[in-house]
Short mmCIF file of C-alpha atoms in Angstrom, two decimals:
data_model
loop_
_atom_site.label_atom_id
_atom_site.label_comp_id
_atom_site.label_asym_id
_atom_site.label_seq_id
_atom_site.Cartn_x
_atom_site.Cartn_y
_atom_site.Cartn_z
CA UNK A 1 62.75 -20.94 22.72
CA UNK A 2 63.34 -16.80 22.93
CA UNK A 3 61.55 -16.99 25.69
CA UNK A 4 63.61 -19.72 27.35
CA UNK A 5 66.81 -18.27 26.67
CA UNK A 6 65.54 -15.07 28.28
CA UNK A 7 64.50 -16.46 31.56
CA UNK A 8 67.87 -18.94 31.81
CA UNK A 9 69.93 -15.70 30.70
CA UNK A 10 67.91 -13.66 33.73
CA UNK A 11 68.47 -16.00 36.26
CA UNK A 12 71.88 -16.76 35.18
CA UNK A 13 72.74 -13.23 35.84
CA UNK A 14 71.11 -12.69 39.03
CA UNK A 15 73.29 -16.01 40.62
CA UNK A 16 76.34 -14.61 38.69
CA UNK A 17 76.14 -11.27 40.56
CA UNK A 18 75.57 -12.67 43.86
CA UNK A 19 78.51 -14.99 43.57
CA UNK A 20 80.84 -12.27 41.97
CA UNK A 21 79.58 -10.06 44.83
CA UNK A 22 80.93 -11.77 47.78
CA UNK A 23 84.04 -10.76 47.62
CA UNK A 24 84.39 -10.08 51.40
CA UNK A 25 86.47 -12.49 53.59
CA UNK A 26 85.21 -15.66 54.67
CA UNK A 27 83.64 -15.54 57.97
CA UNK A 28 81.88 -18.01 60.13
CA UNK A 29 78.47 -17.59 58.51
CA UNK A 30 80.06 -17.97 55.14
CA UNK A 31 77.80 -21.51 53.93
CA UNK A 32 80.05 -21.70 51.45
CA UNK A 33 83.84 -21.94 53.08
CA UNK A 34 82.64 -25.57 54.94
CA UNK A 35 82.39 -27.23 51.75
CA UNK A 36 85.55 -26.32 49.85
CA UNK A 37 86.92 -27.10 53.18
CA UNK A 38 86.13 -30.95 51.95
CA UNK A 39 88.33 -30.33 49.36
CA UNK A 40 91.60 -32.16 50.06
CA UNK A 41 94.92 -33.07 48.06
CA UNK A 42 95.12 -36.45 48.82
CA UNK A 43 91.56 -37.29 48.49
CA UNK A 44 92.03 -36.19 45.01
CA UNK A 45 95.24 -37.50 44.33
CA UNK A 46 93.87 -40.69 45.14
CA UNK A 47 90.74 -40.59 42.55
CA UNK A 48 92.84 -39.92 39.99
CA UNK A 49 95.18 -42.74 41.28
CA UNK A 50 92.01 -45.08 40.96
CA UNK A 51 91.06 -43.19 37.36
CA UNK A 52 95.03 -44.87 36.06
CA UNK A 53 94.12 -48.62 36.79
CA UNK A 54 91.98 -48.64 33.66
CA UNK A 55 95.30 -47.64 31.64
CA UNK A 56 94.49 -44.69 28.79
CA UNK A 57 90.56 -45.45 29.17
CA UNK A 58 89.83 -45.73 25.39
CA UNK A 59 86.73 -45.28 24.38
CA UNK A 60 85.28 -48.79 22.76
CA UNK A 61 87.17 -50.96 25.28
CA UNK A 62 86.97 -52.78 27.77
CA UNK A 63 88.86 -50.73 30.31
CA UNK A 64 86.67 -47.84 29.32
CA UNK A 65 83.88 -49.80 30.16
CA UNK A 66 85.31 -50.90 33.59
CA UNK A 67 86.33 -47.44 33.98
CA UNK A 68 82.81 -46.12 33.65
CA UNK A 69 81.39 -49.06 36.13
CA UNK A 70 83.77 -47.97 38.32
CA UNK A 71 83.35 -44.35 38.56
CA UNK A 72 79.24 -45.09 38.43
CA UNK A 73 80.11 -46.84 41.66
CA UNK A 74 82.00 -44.11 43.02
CA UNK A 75 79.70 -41.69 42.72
CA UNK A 76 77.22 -44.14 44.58
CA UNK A 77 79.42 -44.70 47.03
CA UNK A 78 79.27 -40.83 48.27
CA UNK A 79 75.16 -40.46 48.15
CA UNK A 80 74.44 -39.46 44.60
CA UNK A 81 72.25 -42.31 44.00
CA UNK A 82 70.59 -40.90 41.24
CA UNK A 83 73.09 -42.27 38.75
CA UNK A 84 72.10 -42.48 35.36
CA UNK A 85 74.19 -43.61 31.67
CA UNK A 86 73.40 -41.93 28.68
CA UNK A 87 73.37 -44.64 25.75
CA UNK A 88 74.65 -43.46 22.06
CA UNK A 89 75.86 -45.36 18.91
CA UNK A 90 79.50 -44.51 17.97
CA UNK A 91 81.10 -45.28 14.51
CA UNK A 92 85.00 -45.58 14.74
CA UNK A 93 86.21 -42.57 12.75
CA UNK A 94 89.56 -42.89 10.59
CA UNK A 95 92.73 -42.51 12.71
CA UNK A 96 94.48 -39.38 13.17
CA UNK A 97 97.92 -38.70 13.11
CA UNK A 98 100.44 -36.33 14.60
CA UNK A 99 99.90 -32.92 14.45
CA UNK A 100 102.80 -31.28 12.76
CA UNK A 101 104.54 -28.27 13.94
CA UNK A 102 104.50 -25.20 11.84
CA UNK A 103 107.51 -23.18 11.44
CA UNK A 104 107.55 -19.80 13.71
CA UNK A 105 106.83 -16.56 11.46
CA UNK A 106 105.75 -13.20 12.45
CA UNK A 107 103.33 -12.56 14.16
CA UNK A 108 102.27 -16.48 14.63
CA UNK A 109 99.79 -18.41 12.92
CA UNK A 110 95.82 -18.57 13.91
CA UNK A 111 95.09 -20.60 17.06
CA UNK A 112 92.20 -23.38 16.82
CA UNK A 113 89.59 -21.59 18.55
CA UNK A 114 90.13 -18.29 17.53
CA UNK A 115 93.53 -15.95 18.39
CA UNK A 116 96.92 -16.25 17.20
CA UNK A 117 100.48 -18.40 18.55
CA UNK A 118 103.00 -16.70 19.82
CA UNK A 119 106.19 -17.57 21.37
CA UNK A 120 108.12 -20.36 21.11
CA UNK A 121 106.39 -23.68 19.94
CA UNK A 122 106.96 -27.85 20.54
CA UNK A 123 105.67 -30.15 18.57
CA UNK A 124 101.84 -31.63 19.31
CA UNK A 125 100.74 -34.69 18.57
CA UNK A 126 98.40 -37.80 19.10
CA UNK A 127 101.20 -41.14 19.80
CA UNK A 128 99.84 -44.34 18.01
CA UNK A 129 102.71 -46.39 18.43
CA UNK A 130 101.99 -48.94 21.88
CA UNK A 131 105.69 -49.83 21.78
CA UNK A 132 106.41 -45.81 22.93
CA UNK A 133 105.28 -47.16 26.36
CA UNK A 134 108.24 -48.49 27.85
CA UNK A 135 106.42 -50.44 30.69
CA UNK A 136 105.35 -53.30 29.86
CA UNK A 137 102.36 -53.74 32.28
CA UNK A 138 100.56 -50.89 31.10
CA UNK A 139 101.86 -51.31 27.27
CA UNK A 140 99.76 -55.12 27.73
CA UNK A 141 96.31 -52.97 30.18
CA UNK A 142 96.10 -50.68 26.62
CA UNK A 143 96.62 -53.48 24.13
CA UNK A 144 93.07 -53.85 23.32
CA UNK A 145 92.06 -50.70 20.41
CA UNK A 146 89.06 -49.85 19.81
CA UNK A 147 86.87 -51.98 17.49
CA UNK A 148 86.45 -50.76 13.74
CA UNK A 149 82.43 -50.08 12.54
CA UNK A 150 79.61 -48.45 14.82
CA UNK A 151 78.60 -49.94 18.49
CA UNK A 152 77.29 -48.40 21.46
CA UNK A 153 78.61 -46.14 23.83
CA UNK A 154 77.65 -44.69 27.34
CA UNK A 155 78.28 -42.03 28.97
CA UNK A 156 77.40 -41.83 33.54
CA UNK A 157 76.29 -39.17 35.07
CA UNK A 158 74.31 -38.57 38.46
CA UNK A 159 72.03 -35.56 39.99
CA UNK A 160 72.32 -33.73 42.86
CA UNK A 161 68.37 -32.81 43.18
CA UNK A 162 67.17 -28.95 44.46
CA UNK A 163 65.42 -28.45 47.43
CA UNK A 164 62.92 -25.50 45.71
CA UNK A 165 64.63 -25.18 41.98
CA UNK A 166 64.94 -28.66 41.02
CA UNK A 167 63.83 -27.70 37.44
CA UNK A 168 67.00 -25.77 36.84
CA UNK A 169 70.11 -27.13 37.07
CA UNK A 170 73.93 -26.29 36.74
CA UNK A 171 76.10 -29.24 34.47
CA UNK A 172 79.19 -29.75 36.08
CA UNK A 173 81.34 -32.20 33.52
CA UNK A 174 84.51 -33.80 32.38
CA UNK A 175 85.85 -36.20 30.19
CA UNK A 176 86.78 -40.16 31.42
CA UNK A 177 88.19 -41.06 27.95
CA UNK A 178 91.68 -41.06 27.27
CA UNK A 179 94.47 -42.30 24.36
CA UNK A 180 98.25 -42.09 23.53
CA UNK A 181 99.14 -45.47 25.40
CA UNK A 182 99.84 -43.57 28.51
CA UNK A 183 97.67 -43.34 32.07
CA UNK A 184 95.66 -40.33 30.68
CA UNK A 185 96.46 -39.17 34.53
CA UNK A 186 96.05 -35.41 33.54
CA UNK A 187 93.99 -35.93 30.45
CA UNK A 188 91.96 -36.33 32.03
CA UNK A 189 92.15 -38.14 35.00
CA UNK A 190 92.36 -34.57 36.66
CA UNK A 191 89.06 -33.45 35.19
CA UNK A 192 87.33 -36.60 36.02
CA UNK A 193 88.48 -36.40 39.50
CA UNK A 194 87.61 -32.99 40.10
CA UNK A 195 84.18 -33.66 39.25
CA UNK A 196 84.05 -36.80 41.26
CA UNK A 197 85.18 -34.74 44.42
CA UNK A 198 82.78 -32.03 43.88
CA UNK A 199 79.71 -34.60 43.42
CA UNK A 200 80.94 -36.21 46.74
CA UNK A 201 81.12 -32.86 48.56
CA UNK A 202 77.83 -31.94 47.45
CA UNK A 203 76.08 -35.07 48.26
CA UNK A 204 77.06 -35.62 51.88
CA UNK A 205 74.80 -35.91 54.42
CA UNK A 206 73.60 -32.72 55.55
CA UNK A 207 74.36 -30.41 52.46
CA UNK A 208 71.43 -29.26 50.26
CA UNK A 209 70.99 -27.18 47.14
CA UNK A 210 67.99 -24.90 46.14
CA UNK A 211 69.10 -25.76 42.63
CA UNK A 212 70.10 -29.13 40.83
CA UNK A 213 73.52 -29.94 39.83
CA UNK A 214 74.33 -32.69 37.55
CA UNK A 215 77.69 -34.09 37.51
CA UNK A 216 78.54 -35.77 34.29
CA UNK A 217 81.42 -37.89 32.59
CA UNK A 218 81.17 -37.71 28.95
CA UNK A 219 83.18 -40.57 26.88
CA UNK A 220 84.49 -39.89 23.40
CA UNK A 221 85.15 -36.83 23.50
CA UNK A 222 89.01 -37.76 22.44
CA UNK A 223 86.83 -38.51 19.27
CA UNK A 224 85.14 -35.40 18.79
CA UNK A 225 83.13 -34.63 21.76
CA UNK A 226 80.80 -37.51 20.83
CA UNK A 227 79.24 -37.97 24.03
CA UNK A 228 78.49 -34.20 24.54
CA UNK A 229 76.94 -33.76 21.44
CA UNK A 230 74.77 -36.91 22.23
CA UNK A 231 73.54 -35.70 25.12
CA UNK A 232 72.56 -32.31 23.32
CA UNK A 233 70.79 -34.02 20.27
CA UNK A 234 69.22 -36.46 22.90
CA UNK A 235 68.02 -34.17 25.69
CA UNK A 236 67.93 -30.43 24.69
CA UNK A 237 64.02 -30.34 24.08
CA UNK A 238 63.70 -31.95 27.12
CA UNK A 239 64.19 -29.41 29.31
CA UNK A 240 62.15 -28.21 32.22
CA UNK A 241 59.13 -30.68 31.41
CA UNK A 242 57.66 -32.24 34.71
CA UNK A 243 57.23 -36.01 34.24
CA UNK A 244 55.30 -37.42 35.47
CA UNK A 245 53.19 -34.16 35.36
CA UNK A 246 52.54 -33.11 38.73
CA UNK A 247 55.16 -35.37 40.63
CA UNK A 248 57.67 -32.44 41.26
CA UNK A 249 60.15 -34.64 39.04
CA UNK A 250 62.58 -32.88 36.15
CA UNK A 251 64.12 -35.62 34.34
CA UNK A 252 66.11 -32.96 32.70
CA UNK A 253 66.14 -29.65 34.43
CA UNK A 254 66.77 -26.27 32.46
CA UNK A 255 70.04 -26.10 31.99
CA UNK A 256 71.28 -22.50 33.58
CA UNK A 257 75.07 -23.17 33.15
CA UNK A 258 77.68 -25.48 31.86
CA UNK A 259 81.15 -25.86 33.16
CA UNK A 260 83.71 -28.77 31.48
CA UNK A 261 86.80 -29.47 33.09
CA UNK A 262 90.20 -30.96 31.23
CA UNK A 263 93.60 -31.42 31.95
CA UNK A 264 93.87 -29.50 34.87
CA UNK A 265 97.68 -30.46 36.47
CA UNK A 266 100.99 -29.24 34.16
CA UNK A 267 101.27 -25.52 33.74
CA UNK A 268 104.79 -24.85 33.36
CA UNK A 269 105.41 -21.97 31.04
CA UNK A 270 106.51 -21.35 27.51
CA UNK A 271 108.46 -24.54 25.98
CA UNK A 272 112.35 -23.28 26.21
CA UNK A 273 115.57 -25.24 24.91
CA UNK A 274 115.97 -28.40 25.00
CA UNK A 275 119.79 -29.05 26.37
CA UNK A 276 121.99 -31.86 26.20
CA UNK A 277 124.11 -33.22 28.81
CA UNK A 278 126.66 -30.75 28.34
CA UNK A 279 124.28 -27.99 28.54
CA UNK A 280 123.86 -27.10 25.33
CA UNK A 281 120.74 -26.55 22.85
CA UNK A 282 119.37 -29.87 20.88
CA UNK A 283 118.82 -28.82 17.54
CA UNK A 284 116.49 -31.09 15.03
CA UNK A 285 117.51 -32.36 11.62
CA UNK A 286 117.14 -29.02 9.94
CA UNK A 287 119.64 -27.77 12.72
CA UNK A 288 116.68 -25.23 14.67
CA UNK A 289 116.78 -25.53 18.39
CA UNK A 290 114.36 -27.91 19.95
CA UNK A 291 111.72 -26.46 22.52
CA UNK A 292 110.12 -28.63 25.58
CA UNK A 293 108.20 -27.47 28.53
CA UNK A 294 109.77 -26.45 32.08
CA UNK A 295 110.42 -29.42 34.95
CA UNK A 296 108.74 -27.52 37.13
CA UNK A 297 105.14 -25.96 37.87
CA UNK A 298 105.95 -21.92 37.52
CA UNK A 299 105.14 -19.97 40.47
CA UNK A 300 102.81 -17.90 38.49
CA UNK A 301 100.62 -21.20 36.97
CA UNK A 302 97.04 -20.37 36.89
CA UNK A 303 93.32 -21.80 36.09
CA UNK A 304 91.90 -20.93 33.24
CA UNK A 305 88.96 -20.28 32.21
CA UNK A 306 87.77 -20.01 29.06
CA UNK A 307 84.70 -19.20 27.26
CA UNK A 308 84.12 -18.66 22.95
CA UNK A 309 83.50 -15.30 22.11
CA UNK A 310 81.44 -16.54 19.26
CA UNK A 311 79.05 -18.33 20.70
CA UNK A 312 75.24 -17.87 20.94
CA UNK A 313 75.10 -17.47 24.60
CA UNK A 314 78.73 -15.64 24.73
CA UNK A 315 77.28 -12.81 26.86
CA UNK A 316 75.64 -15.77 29.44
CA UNK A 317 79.01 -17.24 29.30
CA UNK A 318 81.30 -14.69 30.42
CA UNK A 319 78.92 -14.17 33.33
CA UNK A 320 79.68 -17.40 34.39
CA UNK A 321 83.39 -17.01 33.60
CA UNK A 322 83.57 -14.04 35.93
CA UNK A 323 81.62 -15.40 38.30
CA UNK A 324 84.12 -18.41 38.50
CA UNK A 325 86.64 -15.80 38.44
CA UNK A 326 85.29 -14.18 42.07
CA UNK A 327 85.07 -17.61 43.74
CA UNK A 328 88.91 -18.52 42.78
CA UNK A 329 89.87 -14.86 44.35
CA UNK A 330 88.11 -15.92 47.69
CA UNK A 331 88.28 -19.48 48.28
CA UNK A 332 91.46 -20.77 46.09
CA UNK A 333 94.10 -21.75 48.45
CA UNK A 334 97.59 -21.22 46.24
CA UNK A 335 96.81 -20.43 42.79
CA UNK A 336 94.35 -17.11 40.75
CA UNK A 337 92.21 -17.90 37.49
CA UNK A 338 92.72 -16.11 34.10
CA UNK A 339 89.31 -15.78 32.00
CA UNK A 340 89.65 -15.88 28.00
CA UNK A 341 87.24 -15.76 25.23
CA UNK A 342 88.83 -18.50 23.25
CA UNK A 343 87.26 -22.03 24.56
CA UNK A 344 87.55 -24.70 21.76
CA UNK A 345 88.11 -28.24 21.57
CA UNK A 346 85.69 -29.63 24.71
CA UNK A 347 83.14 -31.11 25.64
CA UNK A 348 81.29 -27.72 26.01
CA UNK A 349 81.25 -26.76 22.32
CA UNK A 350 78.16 -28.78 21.68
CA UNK A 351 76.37 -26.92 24.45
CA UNK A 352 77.65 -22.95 23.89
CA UNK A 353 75.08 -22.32 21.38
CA UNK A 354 72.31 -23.51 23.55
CA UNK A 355 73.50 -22.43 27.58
CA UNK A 356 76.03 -20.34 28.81
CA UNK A 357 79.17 -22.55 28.83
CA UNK A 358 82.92 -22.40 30.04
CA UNK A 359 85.75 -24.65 30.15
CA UNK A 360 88.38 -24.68 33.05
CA UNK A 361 92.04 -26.03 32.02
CA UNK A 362 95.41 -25.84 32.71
CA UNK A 363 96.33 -23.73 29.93
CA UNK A 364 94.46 -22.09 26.87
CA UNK A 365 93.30 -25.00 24.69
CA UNK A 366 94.11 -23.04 21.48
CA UNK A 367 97.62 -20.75 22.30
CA UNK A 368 99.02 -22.90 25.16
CA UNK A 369 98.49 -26.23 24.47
CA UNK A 370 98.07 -25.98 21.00
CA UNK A 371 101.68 -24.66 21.06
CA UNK A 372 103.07 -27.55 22.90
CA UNK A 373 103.00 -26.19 26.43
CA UNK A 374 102.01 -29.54 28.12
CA UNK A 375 104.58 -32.21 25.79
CA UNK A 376 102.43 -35.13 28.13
CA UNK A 377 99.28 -34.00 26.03
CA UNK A 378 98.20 -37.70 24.37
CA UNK A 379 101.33 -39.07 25.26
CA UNK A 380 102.89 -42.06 27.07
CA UNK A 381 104.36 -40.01 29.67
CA UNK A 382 100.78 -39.16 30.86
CA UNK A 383 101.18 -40.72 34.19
CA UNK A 384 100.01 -40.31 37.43
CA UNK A 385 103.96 -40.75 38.26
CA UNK A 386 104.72 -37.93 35.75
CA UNK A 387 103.27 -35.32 38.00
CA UNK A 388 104.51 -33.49 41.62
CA UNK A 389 102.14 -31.75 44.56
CA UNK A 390 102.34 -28.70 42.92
CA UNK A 391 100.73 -30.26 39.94
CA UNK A 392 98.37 -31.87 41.52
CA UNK A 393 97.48 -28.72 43.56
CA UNK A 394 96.60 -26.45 40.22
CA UNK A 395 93.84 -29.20 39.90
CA UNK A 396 92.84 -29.04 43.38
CA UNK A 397 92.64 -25.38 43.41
CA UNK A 398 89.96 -25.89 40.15
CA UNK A 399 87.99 -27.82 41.84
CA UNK A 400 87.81 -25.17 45.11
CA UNK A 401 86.96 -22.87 42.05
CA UNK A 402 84.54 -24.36 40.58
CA UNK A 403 82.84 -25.62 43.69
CA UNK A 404 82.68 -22.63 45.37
CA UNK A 405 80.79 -20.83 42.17
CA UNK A 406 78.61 -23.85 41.71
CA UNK A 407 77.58 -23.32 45.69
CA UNK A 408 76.74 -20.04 44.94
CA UNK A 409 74.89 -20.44 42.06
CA UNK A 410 72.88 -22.91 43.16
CA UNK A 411 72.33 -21.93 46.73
CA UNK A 412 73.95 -24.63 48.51
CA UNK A 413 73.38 -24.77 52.55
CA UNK A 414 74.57 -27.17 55.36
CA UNK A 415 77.91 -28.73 56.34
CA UNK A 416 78.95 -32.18 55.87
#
């Protein structure tokens, strides 16, 4: 395994440094520039339209299950035919409640994740209640809950195969799950989307990689990352072994990178006072002001990019942070990344111990949202409706992020 991790954490480095490198302005030769040109707004708007027919996506369901069929057939649908599911048994855990805000002191409590909360704070929280859903339509799509005891599960992915690599591979993820009675259009539509778009990008006709990518779309990880940590415990010791031997075939390549993607659209600032119709601040029973997020996006919204300082393969991981980092600075069209050490709470926890891995969101999981920056977070206001073009352009300038470092890393040629 030393061995292993030394090779992955060499060639890692070498990719990171040639795609933090080219830093120069995109010229005609650029390979890169024609692909995140195939990035557009309304092509993404409209997979994460197509993501909110299946209502909140709850894992266990059946409109998780026609979610997944769906988005298997999407992914067909743009050339990457080598769709696969990953099958895992699931045991309905005992159901959480709200999280409850704690009162602001000095210097802030601890962060999950690591760090500390500053600033002013809303209230977090899971909603249970179906009737919180004022539309009926949807209130009656995410009637049916999941089912109590242990039943199977699946997760899809698919695999964009390398040309001369295709035993290494970069894992470009997000999750399709969602809850709180709501669309889950940002959480996490977005991230689902953005993953869809890059897999159809990177599998049209005339583009080619010297290294594999596989795009996946983990369920329950509203549940505790279930999925991921399936597909860890399931395929880990699988890596890199030709089978059958001699056929040039990697049924699971070395894994050289990970990079998860969640809610990806609202980033609008510090929660400020809530105020009435005549202007003034709301206060709560105990008479303290109440805090709620900005209307709008803020002009200075960002990406960002997070890896855990405590990880096994931390140093791997901020490679691959920076690297991400580089791309946003050349090929994002309205909006820069911020890279932090303080990833938690994603689908690539399971996998930071084993792989250099990152997570790109709208906020930091653990100070941001964890403070109440985003009050749609598992809510029923979650709704593709909810959310403006400047939203949806954060996510769109992810995905031009994280595609352009993936080309990079993986050597990607051609134009669609």
């Amino acid at each position: 395994m030393a061995s292993k991790n030394a090779l992955v954490a060499a060639t890692l480095a070498a990719a990171c440094l040639t795609a933090s490198a080219q830093l120069q302005p995109v010229d005609a030769a650029d390979p890169v520039a024609p692909l995140v040109n195939q990035l557009d707004l309304d092509k993404y708007k409209a997979t994460i339209k197509g993501l909110t027919q299946f209502g909140d996506r709850r894992q266990g369901t059946a409109r998780n299950r026609a979610a997944l069929d769906w988005i298997e057939a999407q992914l067909k649908s743009y050339g990457c035919m080598n769709t696969e599911r990953l099958r895992y048994d699931f045991t309905e855990p005992v159901k959480r409640g709200p999280v409850q805000l704690q009162p602001v002191r000095a210097g802030g409590p601890a962060a999950q994740g690591g760090g500390t909360l500053f600033g002013k704070r809303a209230p977090i929280g899971v909603n249970t209640d179906p009737m919180a859903q004022p539309d009926e339509k949807l209130r009656s799509l995410n009637t049916e809950q999941t089912p109590p005891g242990t039943s199977p599960r699946e997760s899809v992915y698919c695999t964009k195969v390398g040309t001369t690599r295709p035993d290494e591979m970069f894992i470009v993820s997000a999750h399709m799950d969602g809850i709180g009675f709501g669309e889950a259009a940002n959480d996490d539509g977005s991230g689902t989307a953005l993953v869809m778009e890059l897999a159809r990008v990177f599998n049209a006709p005339g583009v080619a990689t010297e290294r594999s990518i596989r795009f996946i779309l983990w369920n329950n990880e509203e549940t505790g990352l279930n999925g991921a940590y399936a597909y860890v415990a399931q395929r880990k010791d699988l890596q890199g072994i030709e089978s059958p031997k001699g056929s040039g075939r990697y049924p699971e390549p070395t894994w050289l990178g990970m990079i998860q993607h969640d809610m990806l659209l609202f980033d609008h600032g510090m929660p400020v006072p809530k105020l009435d119709a005549a202007g003034k601040p709301v206060l709560d029973a105990r008479g303290q002001p109440v805090y709620t997020a900005p209307k709008d996006q803020r002009a200075e919204a960002d990406v960002n990019i997070e890896f855990q300082v405590n990880a096994k393969q931390a140093d791997g991981a901020a490679k691959l942070a920076w690297a991400l980092r580089a791309a946003n600075e050349k090929y994002a069209t309205d909006y820069p990344a911020a890279v932090g050490n303080r990833m938690t709470n994603t689908d690539s926890t399971p996998f930071m111990d084993w792989v250099p891995a990152v997570s790109l969101r709208e906020n930091e999981r653990g100070m941001q949202i964890g403070a109440g920056w985003n009050p749609h977070w598992h809510q029923p206001t979650d709704l593709y409706s909810t959310y403006s073009d400047k939203d949806f352009l954060l996510g769109l300038n992810a995905a031009q992020t994280t595609l352009a470092a993936v080309a990079q890393l993986t050597g990607a040629k051609g134009k669609p």
